[in-house]
XYZ file of C-alpha atoms in Angstrom:
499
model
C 0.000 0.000 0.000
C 1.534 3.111 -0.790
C 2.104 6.123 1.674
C -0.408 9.142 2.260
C 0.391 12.052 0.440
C 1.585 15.001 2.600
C -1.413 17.592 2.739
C 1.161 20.384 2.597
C 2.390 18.825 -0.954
C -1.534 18.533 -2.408
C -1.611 22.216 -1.288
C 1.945 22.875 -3.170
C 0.072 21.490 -6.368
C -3.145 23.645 -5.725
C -0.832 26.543 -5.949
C 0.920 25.359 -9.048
C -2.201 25.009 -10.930
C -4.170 28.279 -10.006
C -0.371 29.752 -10.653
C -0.960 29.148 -14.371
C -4.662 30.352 -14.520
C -6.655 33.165 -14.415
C -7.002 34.203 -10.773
C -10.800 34.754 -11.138
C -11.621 31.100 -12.348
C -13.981 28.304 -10.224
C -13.284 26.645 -6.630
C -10.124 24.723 -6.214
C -11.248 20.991 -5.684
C -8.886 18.518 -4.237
C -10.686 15.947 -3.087
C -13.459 15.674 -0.402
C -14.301 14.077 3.116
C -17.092 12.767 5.117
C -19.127 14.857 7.596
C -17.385 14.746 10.709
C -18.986 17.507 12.546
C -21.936 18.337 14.927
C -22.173 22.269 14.180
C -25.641 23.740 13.102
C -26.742 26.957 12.154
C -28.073 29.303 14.826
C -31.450 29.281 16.099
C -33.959 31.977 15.634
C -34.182 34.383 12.493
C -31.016 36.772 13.000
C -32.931 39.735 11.631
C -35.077 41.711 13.963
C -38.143 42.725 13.762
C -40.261 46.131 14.150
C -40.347 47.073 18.293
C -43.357 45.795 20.256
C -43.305 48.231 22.284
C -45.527 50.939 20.613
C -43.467 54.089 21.798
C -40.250 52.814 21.044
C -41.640 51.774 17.382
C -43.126 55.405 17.113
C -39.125 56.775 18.263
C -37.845 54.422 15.429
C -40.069 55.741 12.856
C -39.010 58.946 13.805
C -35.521 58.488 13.866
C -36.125 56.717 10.476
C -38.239 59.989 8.592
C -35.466 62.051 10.164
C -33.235 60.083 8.474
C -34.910 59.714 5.083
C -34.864 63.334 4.702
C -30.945 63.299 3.624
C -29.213 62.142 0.656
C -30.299 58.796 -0.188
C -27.567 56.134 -0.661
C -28.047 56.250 -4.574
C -27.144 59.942 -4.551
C -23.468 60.933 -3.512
C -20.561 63.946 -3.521
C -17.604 61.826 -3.716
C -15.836 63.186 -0.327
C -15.011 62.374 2.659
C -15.107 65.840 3.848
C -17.973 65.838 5.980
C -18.011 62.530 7.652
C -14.281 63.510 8.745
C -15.885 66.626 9.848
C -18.271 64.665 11.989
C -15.773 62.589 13.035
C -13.683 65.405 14.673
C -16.769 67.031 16.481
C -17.284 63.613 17.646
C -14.032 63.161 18.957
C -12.776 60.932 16.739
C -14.834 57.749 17.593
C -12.979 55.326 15.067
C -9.655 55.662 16.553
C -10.717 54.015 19.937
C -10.097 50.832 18.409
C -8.516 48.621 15.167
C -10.496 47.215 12.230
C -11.043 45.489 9.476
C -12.394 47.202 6.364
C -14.203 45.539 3.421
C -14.702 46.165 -0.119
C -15.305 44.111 -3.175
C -18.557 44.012 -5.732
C -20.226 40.269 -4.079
C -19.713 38.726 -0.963
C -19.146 41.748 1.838
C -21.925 41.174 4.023
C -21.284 37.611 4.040
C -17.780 37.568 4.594
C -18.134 40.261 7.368
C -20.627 38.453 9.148
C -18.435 35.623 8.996
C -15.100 37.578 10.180
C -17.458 38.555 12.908
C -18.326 35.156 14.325
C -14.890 33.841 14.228
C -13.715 36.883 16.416
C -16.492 36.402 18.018
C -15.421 33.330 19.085
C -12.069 34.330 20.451
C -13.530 36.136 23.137
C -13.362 39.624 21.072
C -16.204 41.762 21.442
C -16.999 43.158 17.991
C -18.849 45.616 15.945
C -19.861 44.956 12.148
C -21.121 47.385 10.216
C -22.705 46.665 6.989
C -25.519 48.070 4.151
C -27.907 47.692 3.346
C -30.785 46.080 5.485
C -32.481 43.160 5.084
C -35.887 44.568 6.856
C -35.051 46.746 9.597
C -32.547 49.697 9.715
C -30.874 48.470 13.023
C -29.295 45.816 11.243
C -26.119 47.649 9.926
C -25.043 48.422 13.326
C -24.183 45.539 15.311
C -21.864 44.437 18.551
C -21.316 41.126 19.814
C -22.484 39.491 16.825
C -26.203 40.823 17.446
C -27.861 44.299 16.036
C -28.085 46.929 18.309
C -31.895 47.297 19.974
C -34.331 49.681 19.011
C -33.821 51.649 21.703
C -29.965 51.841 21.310
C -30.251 52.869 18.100
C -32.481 55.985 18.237
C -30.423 56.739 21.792
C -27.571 56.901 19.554
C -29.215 58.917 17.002
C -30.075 61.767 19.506
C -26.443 61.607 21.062
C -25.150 62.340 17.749
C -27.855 64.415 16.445
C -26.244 67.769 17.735
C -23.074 67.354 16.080
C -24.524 66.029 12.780
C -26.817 69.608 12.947
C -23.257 71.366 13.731
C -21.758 69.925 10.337
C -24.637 70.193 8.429
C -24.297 73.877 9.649
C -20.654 74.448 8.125
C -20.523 72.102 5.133
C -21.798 73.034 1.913
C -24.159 69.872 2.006
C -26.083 68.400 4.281
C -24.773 64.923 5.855
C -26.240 61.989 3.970
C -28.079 59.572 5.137
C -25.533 57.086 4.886
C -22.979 59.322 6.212
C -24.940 59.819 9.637
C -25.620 56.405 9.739
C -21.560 55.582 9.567
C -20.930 58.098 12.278
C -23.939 56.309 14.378
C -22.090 53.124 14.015
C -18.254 54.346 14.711
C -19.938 56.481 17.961
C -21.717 53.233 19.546
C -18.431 50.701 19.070
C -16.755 53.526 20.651
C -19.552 53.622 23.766
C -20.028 50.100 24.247
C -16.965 49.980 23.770
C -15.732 47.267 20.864
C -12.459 45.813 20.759
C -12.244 45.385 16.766
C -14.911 46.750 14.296
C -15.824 44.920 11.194
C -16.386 47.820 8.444
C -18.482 47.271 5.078
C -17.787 50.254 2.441
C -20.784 51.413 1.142
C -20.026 51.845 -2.501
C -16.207 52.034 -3.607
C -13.859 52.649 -1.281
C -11.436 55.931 -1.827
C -14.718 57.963 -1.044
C -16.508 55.989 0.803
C -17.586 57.268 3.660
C -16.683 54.504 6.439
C -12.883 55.658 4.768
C -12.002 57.426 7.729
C -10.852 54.193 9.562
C -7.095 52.798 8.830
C -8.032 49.561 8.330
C -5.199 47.030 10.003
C -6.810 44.445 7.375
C -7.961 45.615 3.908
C -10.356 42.864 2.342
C -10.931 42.923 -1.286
C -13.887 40.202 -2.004
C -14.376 39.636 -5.826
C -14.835 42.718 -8.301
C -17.065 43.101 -11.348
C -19.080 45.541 -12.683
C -21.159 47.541 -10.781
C -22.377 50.755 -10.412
C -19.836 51.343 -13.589
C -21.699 55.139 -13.497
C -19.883 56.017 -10.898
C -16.958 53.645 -10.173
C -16.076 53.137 -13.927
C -16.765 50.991 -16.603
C -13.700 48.252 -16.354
C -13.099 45.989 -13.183
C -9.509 47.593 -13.000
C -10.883 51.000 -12.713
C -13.216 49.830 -10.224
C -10.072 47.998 -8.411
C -8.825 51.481 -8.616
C -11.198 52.831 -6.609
C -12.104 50.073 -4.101
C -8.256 50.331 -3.471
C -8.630 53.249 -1.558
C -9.134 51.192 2.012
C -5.473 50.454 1.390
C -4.206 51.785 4.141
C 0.077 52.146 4.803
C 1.480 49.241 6.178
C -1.683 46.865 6.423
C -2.324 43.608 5.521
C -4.385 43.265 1.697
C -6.577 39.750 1.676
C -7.410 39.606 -1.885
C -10.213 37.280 -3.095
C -10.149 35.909 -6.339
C -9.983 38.778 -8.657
C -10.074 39.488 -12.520
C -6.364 39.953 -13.642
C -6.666 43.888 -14.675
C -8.536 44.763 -11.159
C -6.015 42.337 -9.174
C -3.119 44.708 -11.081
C -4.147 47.586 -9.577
C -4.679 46.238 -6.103
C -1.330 44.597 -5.793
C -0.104 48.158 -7.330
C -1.489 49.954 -4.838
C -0.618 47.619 -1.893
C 2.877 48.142 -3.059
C 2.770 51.995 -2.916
C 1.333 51.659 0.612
C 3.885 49.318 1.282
C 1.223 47.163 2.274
C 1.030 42.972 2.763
C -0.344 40.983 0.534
C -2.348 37.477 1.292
C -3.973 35.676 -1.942
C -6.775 33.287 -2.725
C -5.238 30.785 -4.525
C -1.746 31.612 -3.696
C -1.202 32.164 0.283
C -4.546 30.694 1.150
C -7.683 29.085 -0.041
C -10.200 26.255 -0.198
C -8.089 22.556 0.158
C -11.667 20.821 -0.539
C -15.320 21.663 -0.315
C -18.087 18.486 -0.686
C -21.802 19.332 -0.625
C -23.246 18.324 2.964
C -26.865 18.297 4.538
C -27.687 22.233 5.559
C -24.034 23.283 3.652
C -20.966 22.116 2.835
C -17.709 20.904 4.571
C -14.348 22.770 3.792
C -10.790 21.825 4.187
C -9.355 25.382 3.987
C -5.944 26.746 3.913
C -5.197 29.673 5.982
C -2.200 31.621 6.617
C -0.849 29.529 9.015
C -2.299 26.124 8.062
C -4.867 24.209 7.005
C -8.156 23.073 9.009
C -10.114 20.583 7.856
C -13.459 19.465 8.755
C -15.286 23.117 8.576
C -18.897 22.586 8.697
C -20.381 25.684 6.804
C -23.985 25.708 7.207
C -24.748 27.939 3.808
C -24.955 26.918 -0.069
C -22.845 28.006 -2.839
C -19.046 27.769 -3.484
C -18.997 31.425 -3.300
C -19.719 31.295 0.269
C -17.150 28.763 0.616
C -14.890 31.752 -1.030
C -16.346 34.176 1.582
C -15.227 31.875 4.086
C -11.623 31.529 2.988
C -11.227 35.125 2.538
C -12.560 35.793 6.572
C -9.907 32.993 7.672
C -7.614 34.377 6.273
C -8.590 38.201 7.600
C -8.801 37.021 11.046
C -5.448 35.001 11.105
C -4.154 38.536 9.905
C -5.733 40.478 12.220
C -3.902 37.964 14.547
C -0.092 38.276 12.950
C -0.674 34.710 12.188
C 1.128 34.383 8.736
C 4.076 37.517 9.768
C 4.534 37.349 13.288
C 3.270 34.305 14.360
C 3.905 30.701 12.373
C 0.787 29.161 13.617
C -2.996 28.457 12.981
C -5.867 29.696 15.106
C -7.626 26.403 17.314
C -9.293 24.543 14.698
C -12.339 23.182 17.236
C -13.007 27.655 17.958
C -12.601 27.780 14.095
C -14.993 25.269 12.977
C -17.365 26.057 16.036
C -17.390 29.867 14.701
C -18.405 28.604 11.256
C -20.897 26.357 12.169
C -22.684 29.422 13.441
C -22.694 31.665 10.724
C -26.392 32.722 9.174
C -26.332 35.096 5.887
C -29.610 36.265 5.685
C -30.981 36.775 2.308
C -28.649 35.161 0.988
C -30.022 31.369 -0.565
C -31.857 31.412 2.638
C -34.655 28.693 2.899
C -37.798 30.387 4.337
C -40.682 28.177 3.746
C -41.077 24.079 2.357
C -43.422 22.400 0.351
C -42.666 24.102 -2.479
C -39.365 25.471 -0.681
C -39.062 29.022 -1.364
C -35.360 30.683 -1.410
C -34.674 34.055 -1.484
C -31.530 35.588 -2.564
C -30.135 39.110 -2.533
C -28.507 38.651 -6.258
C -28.711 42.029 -7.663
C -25.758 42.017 -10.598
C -25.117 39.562 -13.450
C -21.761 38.197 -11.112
C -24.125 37.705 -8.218
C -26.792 36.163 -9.790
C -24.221 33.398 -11.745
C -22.854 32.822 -8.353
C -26.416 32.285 -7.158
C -27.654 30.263 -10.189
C -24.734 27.957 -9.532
C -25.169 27.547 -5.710
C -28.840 26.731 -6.502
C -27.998 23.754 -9.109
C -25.602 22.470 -6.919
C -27.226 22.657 -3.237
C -31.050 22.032 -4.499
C -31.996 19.269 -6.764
C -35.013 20.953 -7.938
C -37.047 19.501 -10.626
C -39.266 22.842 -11.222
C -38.159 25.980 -10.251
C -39.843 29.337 -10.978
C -37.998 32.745 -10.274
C -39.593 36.029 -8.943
C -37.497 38.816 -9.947
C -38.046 42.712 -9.028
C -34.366 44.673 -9.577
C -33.541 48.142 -9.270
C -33.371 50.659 -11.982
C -30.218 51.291 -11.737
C -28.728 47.456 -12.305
C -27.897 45.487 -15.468
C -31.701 43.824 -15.073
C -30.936 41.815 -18.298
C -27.572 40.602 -17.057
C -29.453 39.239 -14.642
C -32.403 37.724 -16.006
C -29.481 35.946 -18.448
C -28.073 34.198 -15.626
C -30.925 32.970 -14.149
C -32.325 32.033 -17.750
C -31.155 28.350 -17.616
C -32.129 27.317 -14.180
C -35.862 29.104 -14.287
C -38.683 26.790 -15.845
C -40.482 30.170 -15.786
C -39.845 34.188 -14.224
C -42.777 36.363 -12.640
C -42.006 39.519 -12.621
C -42.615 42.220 -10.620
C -41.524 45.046 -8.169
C -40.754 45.865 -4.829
C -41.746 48.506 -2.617
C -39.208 50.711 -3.162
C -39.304 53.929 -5.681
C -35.826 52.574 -6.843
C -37.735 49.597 -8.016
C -37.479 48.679 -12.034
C -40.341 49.724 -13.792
C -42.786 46.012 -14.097
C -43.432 46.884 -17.982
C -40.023 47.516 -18.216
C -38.668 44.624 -16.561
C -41.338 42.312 -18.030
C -40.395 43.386 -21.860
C -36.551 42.652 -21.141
C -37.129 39.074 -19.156
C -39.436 38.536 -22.785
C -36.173 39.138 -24.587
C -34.117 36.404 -22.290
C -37.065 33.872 -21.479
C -39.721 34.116 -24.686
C -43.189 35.295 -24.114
C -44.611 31.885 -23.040
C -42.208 31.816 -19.809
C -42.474 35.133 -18.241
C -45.393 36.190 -16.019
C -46.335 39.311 -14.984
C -47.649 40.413 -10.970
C -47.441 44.210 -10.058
C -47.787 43.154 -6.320
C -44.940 41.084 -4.677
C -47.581 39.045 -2.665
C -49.524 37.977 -5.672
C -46.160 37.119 -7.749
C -44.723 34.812 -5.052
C -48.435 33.088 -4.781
C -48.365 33.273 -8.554
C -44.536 31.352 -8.628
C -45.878 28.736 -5.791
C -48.872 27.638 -8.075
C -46.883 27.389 -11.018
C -43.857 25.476 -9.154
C -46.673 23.334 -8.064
C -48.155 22.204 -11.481
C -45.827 19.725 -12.791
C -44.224 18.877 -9.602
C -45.450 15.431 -8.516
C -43.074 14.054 -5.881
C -42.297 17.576 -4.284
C -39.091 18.682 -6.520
C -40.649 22.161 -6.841
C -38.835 25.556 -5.888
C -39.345 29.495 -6.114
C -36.314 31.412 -6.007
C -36.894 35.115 -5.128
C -33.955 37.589 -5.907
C -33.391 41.047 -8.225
C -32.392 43.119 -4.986
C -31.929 43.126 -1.133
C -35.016 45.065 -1.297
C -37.220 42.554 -2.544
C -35.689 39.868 -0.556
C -36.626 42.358 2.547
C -40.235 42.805 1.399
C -40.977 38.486 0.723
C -39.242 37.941 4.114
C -42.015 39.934 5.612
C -44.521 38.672 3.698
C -43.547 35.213 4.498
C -43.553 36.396 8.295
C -39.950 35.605 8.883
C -39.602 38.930 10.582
């Protein structure tokens, strides 16, 4: 019987191969293993709901109109001349602590969520900030792995409310409503007070408004186009933006990227004289086999490998995600440059087996089983369209799409083309919503008149898309996948009283 190979050499030959190939190509595979775990996703839905409390639901909503009289988040002055503003009035809140600062097109929110948890679970108290919500404002701002209450968050609205007036006062415009919110969230890690903050950008990065944080660890998750009207019209020149979060002397973990847009960011991590860590080079996935509620991962961090990772989410792009936070949180350690070591596998894989992505090929009803995904660009909705295929062996499935005006709607439809026996189409309650006759004449030029349908109201489309999954679907292979924006994945959750 021959000897074992060395896992260290089968890693050695991962590298060799994605070497020699675009750095933006599929999974590495190298083999698989058994389930060998007893971690499960966390109990309860991870998204709040409204207050019960009528008064404190009345503060919210106040809070909330307050807040909605701003900038929206679709309508920026590339600057960060008025959060810093706020910042100094404030006293500098996002100094009192180091962080970890996130860009990319796909894959933020779950890859913070997932640095989170493992920190988390080295006894670090955290704060994660991240846009936008699901269903309920208060979940951008959270600490201790949890969104701040109700009450927290309008207290921390009128603590800051002063100083926001004072800027608003000087500055030529007005805070934005994103902008207030990102001086909410560095003001309460400050308060409670956090001992690392995990930062989402907002759009970009250079201007961004959460920019006023140097970053220890600078994640890049994939880029592709997006936005393109204001970031540019190539991945590299949206690398070149995103790049700002570069901060001197940190460490860069760099997802699988396109070649031009990895260019720029290992340009610009040289100017800053910044380290570099990279998905297929100086860490990444070993193996990944489909398992019951997920998959199991063999991953290779900085330090090592750890095997046996029970991730309780679908998709090899959440396998990605999960590299990528490793990898950020072994950094945010000095594992890989100080420290020749791994992190304790057993806190590793128990931080992973509690990781919930909401909205993100989340399973909120059976019999048909409805998903709903937060896919909003063609690179998101591949991603999606291959998670589903892979995780779901459906035999039927009908999609419900509603995008936003502003997103490549066809690009999407296109990807979703060949899993989706049929599309209904329709909108969401937002005015940033794609027209329906709009949307319904461009899914007609992907699908053919015969398989698109056509519901103004979400409610009646996802009825619509369970009757029709229904029809041919004798021994219970029927699905509905709902997707197009976060905003219409926020409006079915409520319908489907997950909130």
């Amino acid at each position: 019987m021959s000897e074992p190979s060395d896992p260290n050499d089968q890693f050695d030959d991962i590298v060799d191969t994605e070497t020699n190939r675009d750095p933006d190509l599929a999974v590495i595979e190298a083999g698989s293993r058994t389930l060998r775990t007893q971690g499960g996703p966390p109990q309860g839905d991870p998204v709040p709901g409204r207050p019960e409390d009528p008064e404190l639901d009345k503060a919210l909503r106040e809070v909330e109109t307050e807040l909605s009289t701003r900038w929206g988040e679709t309508k920026l002055e590339p600057s960060v001349k008025r959060i810093a503003a706020l910042m100094d009035v404030l006293g500098e809140p996002q100094r009192a602590y180091p962080s970890i600062h996130i860009t990319g097109t796909n894959g933020k929110t779950s890859t913070a969520r997932m640095i989170e948890a493992l920190l988390g679970a080295f006894e670090l108290r955290t704060g994660r900030y991240t846009s936008p919500h699901v269903q309920t404002i208060t979940e951008r701002i959270s600490l201790d792995g949890a969104p701040i209450s109700a009450e927290r968050f309008v207290e921390t609205y009128q603590d800051v409310k002063p100083y926001v007036e004072l800027v608003d006062a000087r500055e030529e415009y007005r805070l934005s409503f994103f902008e207030v919110l990102t001086g909410m969230a560095y003001a309460a890690f400050a308060d409670a007070p956090v001992d690392v903050a995990v930062v989402e950008v907002g759009m970009g990065g250079t201007w961004d408004a959460t920019n006023v944080i140097d970053g220890s660890v600078a994640v890049v998750t994939p880029i592709d186009l997006d936005h393109t009207d204001r970031l540019g019209g190539t991945t590299g020149e949206i690398a070149g933006e995103k790049s700002g979060i570069i901060k001197q002397g940190a460490t860069v973990i760099l997802a699988q990227q396109p070649v031009d847009a990895a260019q720029v960011l290992l340009k610009k991590a040289v100017e800053a004289d910044a380290t570099v860590a990279r998905e297929g080079m100086e860490f990444g996935i070993v193996s990944r086999e489909v398992a019951v509620g997920g998959q199991l991962l063999t991953l290779r961090g900085l330090g090592g490998e750890y095997d046996n990772v029970f991730l309780p989410l679908h998709g090899a792009y959440q396998a990605h995600n999960a590299a990528v936070a490793l990898a950020a949180v072994e950094a945010f350690f000095g594992i890989g440059a100080e420290h020749a070591r791994t992190l304790d596998v057993d806190t590793v894989r128990r931080a992973f087996a509690q990781v919930a992505s909401p909205g993100r090929l989340e399973i909120v009803r059976s019999s048909p089983t409805v998903i709903l995904d937060a896919a909003h660009n063609p690179h998101g909705a591949r991603a999606t369209a291959e998670g589903i295929s892979e995780a779901f062996g459906f035999s039927r499935l009908i999609g419900v799409v509603s995008t936003s005006g502003d997103k490549d709607a066809k690009g999407l439809l296109e990807a979703f083309e060949p899993i989706f026996a049929e599309v209904v189409i329709t909108a969401n309650s937002t005015p940033r919503a794609t027209d329906v006759d709009a949307l319904a004449a461009t899914a007609v030029e992907v699908f053919g008149e015969d398989r698109v349908v056509v519901e103004p109201r979400l409610d009646d489309a996802i009825e619509a898309a369970i009757t029709l999954a229904e029809e041919e679907a004798e021994y219970g292979g029927a699905g509905v996948l709902v997707t197009g924006s976060i905003f219409t994945v926020g409006d079915a959750r409520l319908l489907l009283r997950r909130g």
